[in-house]
Short mmCIF file of C-alpha atoms in Angstrom, two decimals:
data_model
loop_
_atom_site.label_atom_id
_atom_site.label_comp_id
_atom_site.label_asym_id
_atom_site.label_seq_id
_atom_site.Cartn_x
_atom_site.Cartn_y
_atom_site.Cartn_z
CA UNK A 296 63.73 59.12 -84.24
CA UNK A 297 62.27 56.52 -86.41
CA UNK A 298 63.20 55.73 -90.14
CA UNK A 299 61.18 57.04 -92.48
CA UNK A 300 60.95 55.25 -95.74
CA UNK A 301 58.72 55.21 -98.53
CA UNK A 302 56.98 51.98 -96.69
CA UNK A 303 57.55 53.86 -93.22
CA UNK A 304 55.82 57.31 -94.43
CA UNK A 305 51.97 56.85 -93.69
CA UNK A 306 50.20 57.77 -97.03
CA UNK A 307 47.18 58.09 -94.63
CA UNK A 308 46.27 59.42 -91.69
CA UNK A 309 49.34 61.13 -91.35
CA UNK A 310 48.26 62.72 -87.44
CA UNK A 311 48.25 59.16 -86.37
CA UNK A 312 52.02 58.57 -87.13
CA UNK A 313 54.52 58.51 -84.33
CA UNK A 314 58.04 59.26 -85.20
CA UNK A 315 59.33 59.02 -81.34
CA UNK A 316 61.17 55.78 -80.89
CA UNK A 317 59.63 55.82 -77.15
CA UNK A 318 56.57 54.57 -78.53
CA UNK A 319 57.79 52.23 -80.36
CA UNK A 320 59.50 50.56 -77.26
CA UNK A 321 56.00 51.05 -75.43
CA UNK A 322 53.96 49.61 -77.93
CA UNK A 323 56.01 46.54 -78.35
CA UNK A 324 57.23 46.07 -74.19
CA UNK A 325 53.61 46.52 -73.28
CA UNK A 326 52.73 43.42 -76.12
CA UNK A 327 51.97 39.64 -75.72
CA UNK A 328 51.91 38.21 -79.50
CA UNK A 329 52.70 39.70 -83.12
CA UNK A 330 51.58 38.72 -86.15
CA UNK A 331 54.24 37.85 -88.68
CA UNK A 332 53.87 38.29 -92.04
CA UNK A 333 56.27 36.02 -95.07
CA UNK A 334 55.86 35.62 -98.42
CA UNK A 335 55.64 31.69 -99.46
CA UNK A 336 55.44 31.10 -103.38
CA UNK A 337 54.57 34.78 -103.56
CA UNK A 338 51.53 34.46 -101.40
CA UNK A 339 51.26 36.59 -98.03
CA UNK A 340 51.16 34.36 -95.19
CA UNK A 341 50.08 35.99 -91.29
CA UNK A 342 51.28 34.08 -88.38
CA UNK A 343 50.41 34.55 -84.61
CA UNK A 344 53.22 34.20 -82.97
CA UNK A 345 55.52 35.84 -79.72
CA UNK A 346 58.16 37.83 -79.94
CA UNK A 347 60.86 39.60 -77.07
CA UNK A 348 63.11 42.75 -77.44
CA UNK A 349 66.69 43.46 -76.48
CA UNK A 350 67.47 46.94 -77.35
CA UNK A 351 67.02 47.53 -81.35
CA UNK A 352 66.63 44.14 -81.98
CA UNK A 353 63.39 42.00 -81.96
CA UNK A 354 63.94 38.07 -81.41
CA UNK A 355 61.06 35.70 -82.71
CA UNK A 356 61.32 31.75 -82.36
CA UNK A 357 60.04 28.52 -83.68
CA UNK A 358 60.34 24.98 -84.63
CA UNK A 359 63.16 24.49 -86.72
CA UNK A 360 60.43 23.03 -88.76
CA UNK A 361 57.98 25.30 -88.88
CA UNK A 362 57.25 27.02 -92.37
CA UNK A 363 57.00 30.36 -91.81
CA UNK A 364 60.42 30.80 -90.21
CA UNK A 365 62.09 29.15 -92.89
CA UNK A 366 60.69 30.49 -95.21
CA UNK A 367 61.19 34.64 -93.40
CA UNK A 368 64.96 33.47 -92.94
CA UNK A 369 67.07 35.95 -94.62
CA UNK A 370 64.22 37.08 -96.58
CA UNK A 371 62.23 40.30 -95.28
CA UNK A 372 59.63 40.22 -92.95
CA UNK A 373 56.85 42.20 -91.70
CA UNK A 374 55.99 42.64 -87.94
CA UNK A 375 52.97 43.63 -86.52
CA UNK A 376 52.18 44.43 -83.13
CA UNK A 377 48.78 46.00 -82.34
CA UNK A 378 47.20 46.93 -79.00
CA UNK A 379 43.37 47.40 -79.32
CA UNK A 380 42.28 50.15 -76.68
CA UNK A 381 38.82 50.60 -77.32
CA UNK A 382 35.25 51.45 -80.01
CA UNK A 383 35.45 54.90 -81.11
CA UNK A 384 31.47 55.48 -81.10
CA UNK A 385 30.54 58.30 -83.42
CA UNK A 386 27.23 59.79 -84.72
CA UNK A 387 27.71 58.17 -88.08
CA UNK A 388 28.85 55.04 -89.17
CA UNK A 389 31.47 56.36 -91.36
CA UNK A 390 33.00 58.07 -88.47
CA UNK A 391 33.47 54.75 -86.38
CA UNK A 392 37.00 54.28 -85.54
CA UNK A 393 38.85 52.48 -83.09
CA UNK A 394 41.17 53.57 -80.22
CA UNK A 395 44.36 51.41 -80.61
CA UNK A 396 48.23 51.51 -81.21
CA UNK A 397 50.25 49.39 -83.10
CA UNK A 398 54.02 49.02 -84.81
CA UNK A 399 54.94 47.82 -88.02
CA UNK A 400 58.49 46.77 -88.32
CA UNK A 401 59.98 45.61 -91.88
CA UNK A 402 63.45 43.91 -92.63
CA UNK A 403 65.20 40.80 -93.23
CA UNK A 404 65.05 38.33 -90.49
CA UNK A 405 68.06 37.18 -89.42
CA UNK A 406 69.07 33.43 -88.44
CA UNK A 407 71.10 33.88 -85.12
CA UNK A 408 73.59 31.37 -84.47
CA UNK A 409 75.50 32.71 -81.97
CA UNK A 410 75.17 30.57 -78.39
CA UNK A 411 74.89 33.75 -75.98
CA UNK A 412 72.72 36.06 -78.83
CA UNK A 413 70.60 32.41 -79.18
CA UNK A 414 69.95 32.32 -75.36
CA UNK A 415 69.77 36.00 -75.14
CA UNK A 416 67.04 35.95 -77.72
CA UNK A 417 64.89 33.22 -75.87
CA UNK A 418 65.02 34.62 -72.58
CA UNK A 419 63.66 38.14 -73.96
CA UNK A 420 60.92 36.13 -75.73
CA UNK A 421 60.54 33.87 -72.18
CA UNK A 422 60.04 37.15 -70.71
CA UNK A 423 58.06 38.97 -72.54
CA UNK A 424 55.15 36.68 -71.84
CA UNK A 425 55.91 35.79 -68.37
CA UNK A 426 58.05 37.63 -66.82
CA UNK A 427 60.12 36.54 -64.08
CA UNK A 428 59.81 32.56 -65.22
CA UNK A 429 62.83 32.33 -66.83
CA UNK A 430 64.98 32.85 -63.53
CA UNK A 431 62.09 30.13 -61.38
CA UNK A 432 61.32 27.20 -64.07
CA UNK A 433 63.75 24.76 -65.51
CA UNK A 434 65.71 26.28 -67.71
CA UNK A 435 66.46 25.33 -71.67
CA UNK A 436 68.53 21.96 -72.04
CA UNK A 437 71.12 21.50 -74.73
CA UNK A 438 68.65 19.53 -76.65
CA UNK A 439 65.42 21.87 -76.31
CA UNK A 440 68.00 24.41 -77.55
CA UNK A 441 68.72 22.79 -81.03
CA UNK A 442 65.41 22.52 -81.29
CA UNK A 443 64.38 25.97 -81.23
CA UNK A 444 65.48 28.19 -84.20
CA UNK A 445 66.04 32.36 -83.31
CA UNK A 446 65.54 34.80 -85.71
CA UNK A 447 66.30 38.41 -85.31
CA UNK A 448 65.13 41.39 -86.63
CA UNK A 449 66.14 45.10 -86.83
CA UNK A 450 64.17 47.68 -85.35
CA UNK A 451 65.79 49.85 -88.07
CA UNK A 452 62.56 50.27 -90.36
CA UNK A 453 59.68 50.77 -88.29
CA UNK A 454 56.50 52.75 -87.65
CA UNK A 455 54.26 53.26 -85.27
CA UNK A 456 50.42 54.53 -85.50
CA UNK A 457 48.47 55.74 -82.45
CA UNK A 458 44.58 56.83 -81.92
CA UNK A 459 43.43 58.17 -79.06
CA UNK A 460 40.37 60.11 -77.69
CA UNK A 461 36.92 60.32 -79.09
CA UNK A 462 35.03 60.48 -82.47
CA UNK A 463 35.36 63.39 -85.13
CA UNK A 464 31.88 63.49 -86.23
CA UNK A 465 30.42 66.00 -89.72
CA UNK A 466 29.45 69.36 -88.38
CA UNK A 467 25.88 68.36 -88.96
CA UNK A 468 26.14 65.85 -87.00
CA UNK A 469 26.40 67.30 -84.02
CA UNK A 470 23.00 67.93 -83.45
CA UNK A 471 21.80 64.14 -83.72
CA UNK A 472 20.48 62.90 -80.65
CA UNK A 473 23.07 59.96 -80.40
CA UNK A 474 25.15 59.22 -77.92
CA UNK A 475 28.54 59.22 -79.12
CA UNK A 476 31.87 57.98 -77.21
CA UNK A 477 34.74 55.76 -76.64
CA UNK A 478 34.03 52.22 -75.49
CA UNK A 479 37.14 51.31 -73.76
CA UNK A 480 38.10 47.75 -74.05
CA UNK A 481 40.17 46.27 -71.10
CA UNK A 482 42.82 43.36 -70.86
CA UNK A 483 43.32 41.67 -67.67
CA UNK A 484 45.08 38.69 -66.13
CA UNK A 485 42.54 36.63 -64.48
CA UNK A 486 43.04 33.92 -61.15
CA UNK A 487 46.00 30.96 -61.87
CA UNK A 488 44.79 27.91 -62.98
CA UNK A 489 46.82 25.30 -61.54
CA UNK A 490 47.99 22.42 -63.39
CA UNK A 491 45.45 19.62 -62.40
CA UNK A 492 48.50 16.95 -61.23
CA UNK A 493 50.07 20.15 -59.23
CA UNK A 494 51.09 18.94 -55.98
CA UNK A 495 49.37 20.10 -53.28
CA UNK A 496 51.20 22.89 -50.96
CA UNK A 497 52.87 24.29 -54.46
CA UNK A 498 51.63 28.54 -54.27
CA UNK A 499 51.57 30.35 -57.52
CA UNK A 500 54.91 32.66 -57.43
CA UNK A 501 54.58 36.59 -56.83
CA UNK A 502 55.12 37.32 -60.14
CA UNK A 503 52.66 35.22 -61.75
CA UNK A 504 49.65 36.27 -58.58
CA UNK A 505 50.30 39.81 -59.02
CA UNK A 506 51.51 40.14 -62.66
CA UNK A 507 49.96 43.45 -63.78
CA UNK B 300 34.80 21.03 -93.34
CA UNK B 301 37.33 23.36 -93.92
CA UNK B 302 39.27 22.77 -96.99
CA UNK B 303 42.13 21.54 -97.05
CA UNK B 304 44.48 22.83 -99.40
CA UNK B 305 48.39 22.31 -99.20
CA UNK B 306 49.12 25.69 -97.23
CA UNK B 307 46.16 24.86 -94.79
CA UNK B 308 46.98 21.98 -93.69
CA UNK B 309 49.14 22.07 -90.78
CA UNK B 310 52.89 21.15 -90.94
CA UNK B 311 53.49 20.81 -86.92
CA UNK B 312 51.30 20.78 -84.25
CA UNK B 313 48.27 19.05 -86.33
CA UNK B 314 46.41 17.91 -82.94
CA UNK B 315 45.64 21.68 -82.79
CA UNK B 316 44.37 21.92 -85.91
CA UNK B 317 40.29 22.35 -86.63
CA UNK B 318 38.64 20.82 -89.66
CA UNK B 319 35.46 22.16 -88.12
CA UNK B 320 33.55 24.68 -89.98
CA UNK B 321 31.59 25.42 -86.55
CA UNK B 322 35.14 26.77 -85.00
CA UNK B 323 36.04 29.38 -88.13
CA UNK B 324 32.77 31.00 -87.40
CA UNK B 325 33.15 30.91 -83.99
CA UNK B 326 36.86 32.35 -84.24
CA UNK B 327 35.64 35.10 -86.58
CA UNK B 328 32.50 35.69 -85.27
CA UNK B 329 34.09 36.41 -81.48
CA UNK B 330 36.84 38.87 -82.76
CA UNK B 331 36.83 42.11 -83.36
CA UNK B 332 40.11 42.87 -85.56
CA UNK B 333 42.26 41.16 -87.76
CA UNK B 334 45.50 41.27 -89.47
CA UNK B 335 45.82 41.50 -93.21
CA UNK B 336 48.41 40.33 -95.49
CA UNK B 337 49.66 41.73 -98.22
CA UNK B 338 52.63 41.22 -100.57
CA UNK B 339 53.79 44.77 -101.71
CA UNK B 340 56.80 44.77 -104.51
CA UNK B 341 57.19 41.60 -103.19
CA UNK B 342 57.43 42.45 -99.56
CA UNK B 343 55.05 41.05 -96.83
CA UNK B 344 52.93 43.62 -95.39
CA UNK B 345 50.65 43.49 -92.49
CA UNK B 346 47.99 45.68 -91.30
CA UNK B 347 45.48 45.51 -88.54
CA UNK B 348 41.82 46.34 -89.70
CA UNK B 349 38.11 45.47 -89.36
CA UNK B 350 36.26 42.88 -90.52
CA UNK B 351 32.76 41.19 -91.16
CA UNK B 352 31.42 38.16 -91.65
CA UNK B 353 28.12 37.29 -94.10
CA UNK B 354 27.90 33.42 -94.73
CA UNK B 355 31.35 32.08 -96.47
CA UNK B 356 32.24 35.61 -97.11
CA UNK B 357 34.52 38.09 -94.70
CA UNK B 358 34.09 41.48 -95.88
CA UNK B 359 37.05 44.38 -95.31
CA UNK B 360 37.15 47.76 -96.39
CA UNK B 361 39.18 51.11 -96.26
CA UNK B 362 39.85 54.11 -97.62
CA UNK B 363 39.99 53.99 -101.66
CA UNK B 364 43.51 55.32 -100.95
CA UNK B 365 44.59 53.14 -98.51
CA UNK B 366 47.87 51.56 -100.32
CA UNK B 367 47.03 47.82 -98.49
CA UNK B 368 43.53 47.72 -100.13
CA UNK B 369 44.90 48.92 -103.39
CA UNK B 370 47.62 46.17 -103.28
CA UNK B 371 45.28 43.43 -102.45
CA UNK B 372 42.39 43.59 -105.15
CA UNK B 373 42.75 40.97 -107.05
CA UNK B 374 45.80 39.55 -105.36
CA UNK B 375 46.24 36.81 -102.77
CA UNK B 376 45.95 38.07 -99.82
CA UNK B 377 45.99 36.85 -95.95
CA UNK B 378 43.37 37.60 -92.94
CA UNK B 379 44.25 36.07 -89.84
CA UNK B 380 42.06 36.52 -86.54
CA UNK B 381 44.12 35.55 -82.89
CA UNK B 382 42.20 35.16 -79.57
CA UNK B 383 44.68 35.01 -76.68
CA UNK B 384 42.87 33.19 -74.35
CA UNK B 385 45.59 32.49 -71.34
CA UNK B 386 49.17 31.53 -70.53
CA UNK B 387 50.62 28.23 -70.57
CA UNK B 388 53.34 28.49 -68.04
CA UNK B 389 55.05 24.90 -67.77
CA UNK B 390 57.78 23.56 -65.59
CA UNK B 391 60.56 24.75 -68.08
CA UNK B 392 60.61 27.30 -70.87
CA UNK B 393 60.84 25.28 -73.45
CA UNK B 394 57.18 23.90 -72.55
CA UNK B 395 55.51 28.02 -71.97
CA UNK B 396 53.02 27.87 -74.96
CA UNK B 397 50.15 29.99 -75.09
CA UNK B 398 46.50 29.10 -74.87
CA UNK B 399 44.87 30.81 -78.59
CA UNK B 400 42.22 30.48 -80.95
CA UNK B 401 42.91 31.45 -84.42
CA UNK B 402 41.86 31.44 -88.00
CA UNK B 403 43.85 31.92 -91.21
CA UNK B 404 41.96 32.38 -94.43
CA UNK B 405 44.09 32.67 -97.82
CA UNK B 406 42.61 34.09 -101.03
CA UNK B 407 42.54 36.23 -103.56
CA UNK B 408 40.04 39.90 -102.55
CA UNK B 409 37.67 40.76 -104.89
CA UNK B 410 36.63 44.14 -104.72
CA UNK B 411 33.00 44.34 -104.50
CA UNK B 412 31.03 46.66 -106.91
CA UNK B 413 27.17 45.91 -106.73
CA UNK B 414 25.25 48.72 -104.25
CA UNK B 415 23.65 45.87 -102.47
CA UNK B 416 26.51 43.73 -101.73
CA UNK B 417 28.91 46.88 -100.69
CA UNK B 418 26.30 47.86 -97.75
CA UNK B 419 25.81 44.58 -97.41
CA UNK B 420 29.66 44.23 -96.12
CA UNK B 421 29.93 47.79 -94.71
CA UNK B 422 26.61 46.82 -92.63
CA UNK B 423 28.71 42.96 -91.39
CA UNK B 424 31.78 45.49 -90.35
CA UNK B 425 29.94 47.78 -88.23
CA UNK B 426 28.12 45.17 -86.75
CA UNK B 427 31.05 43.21 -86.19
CA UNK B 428 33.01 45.98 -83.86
CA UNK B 429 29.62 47.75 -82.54
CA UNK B 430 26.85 45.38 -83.19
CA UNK B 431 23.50 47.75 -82.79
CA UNK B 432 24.95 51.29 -84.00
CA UNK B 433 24.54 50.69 -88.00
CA UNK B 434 20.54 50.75 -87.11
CA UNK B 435 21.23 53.70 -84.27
CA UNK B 436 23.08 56.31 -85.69
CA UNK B 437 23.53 58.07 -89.30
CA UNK B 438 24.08 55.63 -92.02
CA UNK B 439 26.49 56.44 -94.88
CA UNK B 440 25.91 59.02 -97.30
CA UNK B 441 26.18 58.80 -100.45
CA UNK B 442 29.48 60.64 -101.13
CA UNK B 443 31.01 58.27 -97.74
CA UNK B 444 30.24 55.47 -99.75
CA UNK B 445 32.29 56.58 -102.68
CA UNK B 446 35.03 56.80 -100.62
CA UNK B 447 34.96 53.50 -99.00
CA UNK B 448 36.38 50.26 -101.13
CA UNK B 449 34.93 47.44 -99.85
CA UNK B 450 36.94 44.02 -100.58
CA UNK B 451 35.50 40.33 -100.35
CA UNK B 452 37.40 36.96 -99.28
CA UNK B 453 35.90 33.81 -99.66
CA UNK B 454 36.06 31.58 -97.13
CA UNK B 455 36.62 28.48 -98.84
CA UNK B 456 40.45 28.32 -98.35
CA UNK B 457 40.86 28.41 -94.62
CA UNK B 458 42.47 27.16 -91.19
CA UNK B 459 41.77 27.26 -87.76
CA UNK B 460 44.39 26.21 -85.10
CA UNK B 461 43.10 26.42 -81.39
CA UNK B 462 44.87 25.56 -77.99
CA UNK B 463 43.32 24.74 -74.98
CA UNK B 464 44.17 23.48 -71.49
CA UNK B 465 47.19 23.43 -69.18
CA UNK B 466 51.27 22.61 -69.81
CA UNK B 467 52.28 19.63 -70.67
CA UNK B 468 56.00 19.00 -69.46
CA UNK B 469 58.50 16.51 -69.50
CA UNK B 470 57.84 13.43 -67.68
CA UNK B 471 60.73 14.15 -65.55
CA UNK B 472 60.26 17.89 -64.99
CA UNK B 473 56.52 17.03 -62.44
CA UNK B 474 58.75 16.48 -59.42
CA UNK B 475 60.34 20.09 -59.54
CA UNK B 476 59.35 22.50 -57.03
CA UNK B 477 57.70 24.91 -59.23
CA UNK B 478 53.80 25.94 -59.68
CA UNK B 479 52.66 25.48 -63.26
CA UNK B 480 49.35 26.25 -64.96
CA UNK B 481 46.83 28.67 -67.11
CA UNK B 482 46.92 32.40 -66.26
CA UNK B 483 44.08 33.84 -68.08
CA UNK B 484 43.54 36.62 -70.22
CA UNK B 485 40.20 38.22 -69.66
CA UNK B 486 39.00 40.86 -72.28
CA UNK B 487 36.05 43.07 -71.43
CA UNK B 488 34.43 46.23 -71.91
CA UNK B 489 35.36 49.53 -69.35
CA UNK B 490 32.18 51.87 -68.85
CA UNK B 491 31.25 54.03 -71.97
CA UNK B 492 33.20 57.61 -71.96
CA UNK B 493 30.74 59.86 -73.38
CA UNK B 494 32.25 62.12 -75.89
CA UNK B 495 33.48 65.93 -74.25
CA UNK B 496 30.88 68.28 -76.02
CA UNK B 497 27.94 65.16 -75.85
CA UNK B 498 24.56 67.38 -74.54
CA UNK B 499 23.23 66.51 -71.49
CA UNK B 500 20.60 63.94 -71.27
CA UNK B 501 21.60 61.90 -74.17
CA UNK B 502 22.33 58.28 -72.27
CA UNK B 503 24.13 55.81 -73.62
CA UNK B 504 22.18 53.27 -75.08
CA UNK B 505 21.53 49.51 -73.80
CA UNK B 506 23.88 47.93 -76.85
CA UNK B 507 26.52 49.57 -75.72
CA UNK B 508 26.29 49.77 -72.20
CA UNK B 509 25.44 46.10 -71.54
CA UNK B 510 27.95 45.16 -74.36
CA UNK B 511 28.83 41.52 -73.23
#
């Protein structure tokens, strides 16, 4: 079960809440990027940025200079990871919608320090945007290490919101001769682009041909 | 030119940065979601929603209940747009990046009061994630309208960071073994699902079904 917390508790759409910690885990496995929200100076600040999971923790990375982990260090954070699954097409414009599923996840982002959580942490985040590349490219040195700072996060306070299916349209509505409908938007991995100096005879990997 | 304001001008990575009005629009124009922020009792808050573009002005709206709008009238608040275009997979994990376009834009939302202006915005959103249904199916009533707050952000204070092209690696890392390159990510439209109790006859029509 998921927390449920006065930031948690949906004050809207309540039917689109998800309390099952499955979907949490699918909505964030099944994700590329978040978007990480800090407070600088008391202004809101959004960052794209990636992210990798290791049970009920979330690991994010960065510079040790960059601004926005710095600044989300020990401080609380908000987490953001939304998958957009399609135009909910209705017969009124006030009943457009969209088809999508996304997690919040709130807390204080923790520094991590320790050597094995550290590498942990980066091979999660390695592998939740390529899988299967931290066991075939070079990996971190001692030095690249120092230079990357880990943060953790709890999964602790989190929510999820899912839509599916098609518009709810005004009785009246009904009757309009409109096509109505879900316009299902699709991600896919297109062909490898090899590196322009790759050597010639070097095949894209399995993993990277037939990543699904 | 974008402004360029201590918080939008980039700490690291400044080759990546855009002073290019030409690339906001481009960034905001080509997406069809963002994610807001919001500081609530001093938290960071993100939330992914519509938006629309008129000019130097990106409209959002939401329920008049909708505790993320209420927060951010009036208050600084934080829209960022993300493209993912591809996958940046180097010779070692320290050099994976990701291939992105993406716009920040900081300021405070005003909420917007005059008739005009409000379907103005509403119109921008619509057209924004369904260009073609605000003139094809049943505009908003007058009571929808009262329930939708519409909010305004100026453009003025913004960034744009974008990433293009393929890894770049340590000079001594090009004689590995290993394939390295750009694995795209391709976004595009499924065929329309017509909704379950849609009559017969009613086709979809040519904005939507040739959406590009």
């Amino acid at each position: 079960m998921l927390s449920t917390t006065p930031r948690t508790t949906l004050g809207r759409s309540k039917e689109r809440g998800s309390t099952d910690r499955d979907d949490l885990y699918e909505v964030l496995d099944t994700g590329l990027i978040c978007h990480l929200g800090v407070v600088v100076d008391g202004h809101p600040m959004v960052v794209p940025t990636g992210y990798g999971r290791v049970g009920d923790t979330l690991y994010l990375h960065g510079s040790t200079g960059a601004r926005s982990l710095r600044t989300g260090t020990g401080t609380d954070v908000c987490v953001t990871v939304t998958h957009l699954d399609g135009l909910v097409l209705a017969r009124s414009i006030f009943h457009h919608s969209v088809n999508y599923r996304s997690a919040m996840i709130y807390g204080p982002a923790r520094l991590v320090t320790d050597e094995d959580e550290r590498e942990q942490g980066l091979r999660a985040l390695a592998e939740q945007l390529a899988p299967g590349q931290w066991d075939y490219v070079r990996r971190p040195s001692r030095k690249e290490l120092a230079a990357t700072a880990v943060l953790a996060l709890s999964l602790e306070e989190a929510s999820v919101k899912i839509r599916r299916g098609g518009p709810v349209d005004e009785e009246e509505d009904y009757d309009l001769p409109v096509w109505a409908g879900v316009l299902p938007l699709v991600m896919s991995w297109g062909a490898p682009e090899p590196d322009s100096v790759l050597p010639e005879g070097i095949e894209a990997p399995v993993h990277i041909l037939h990543r699904e």
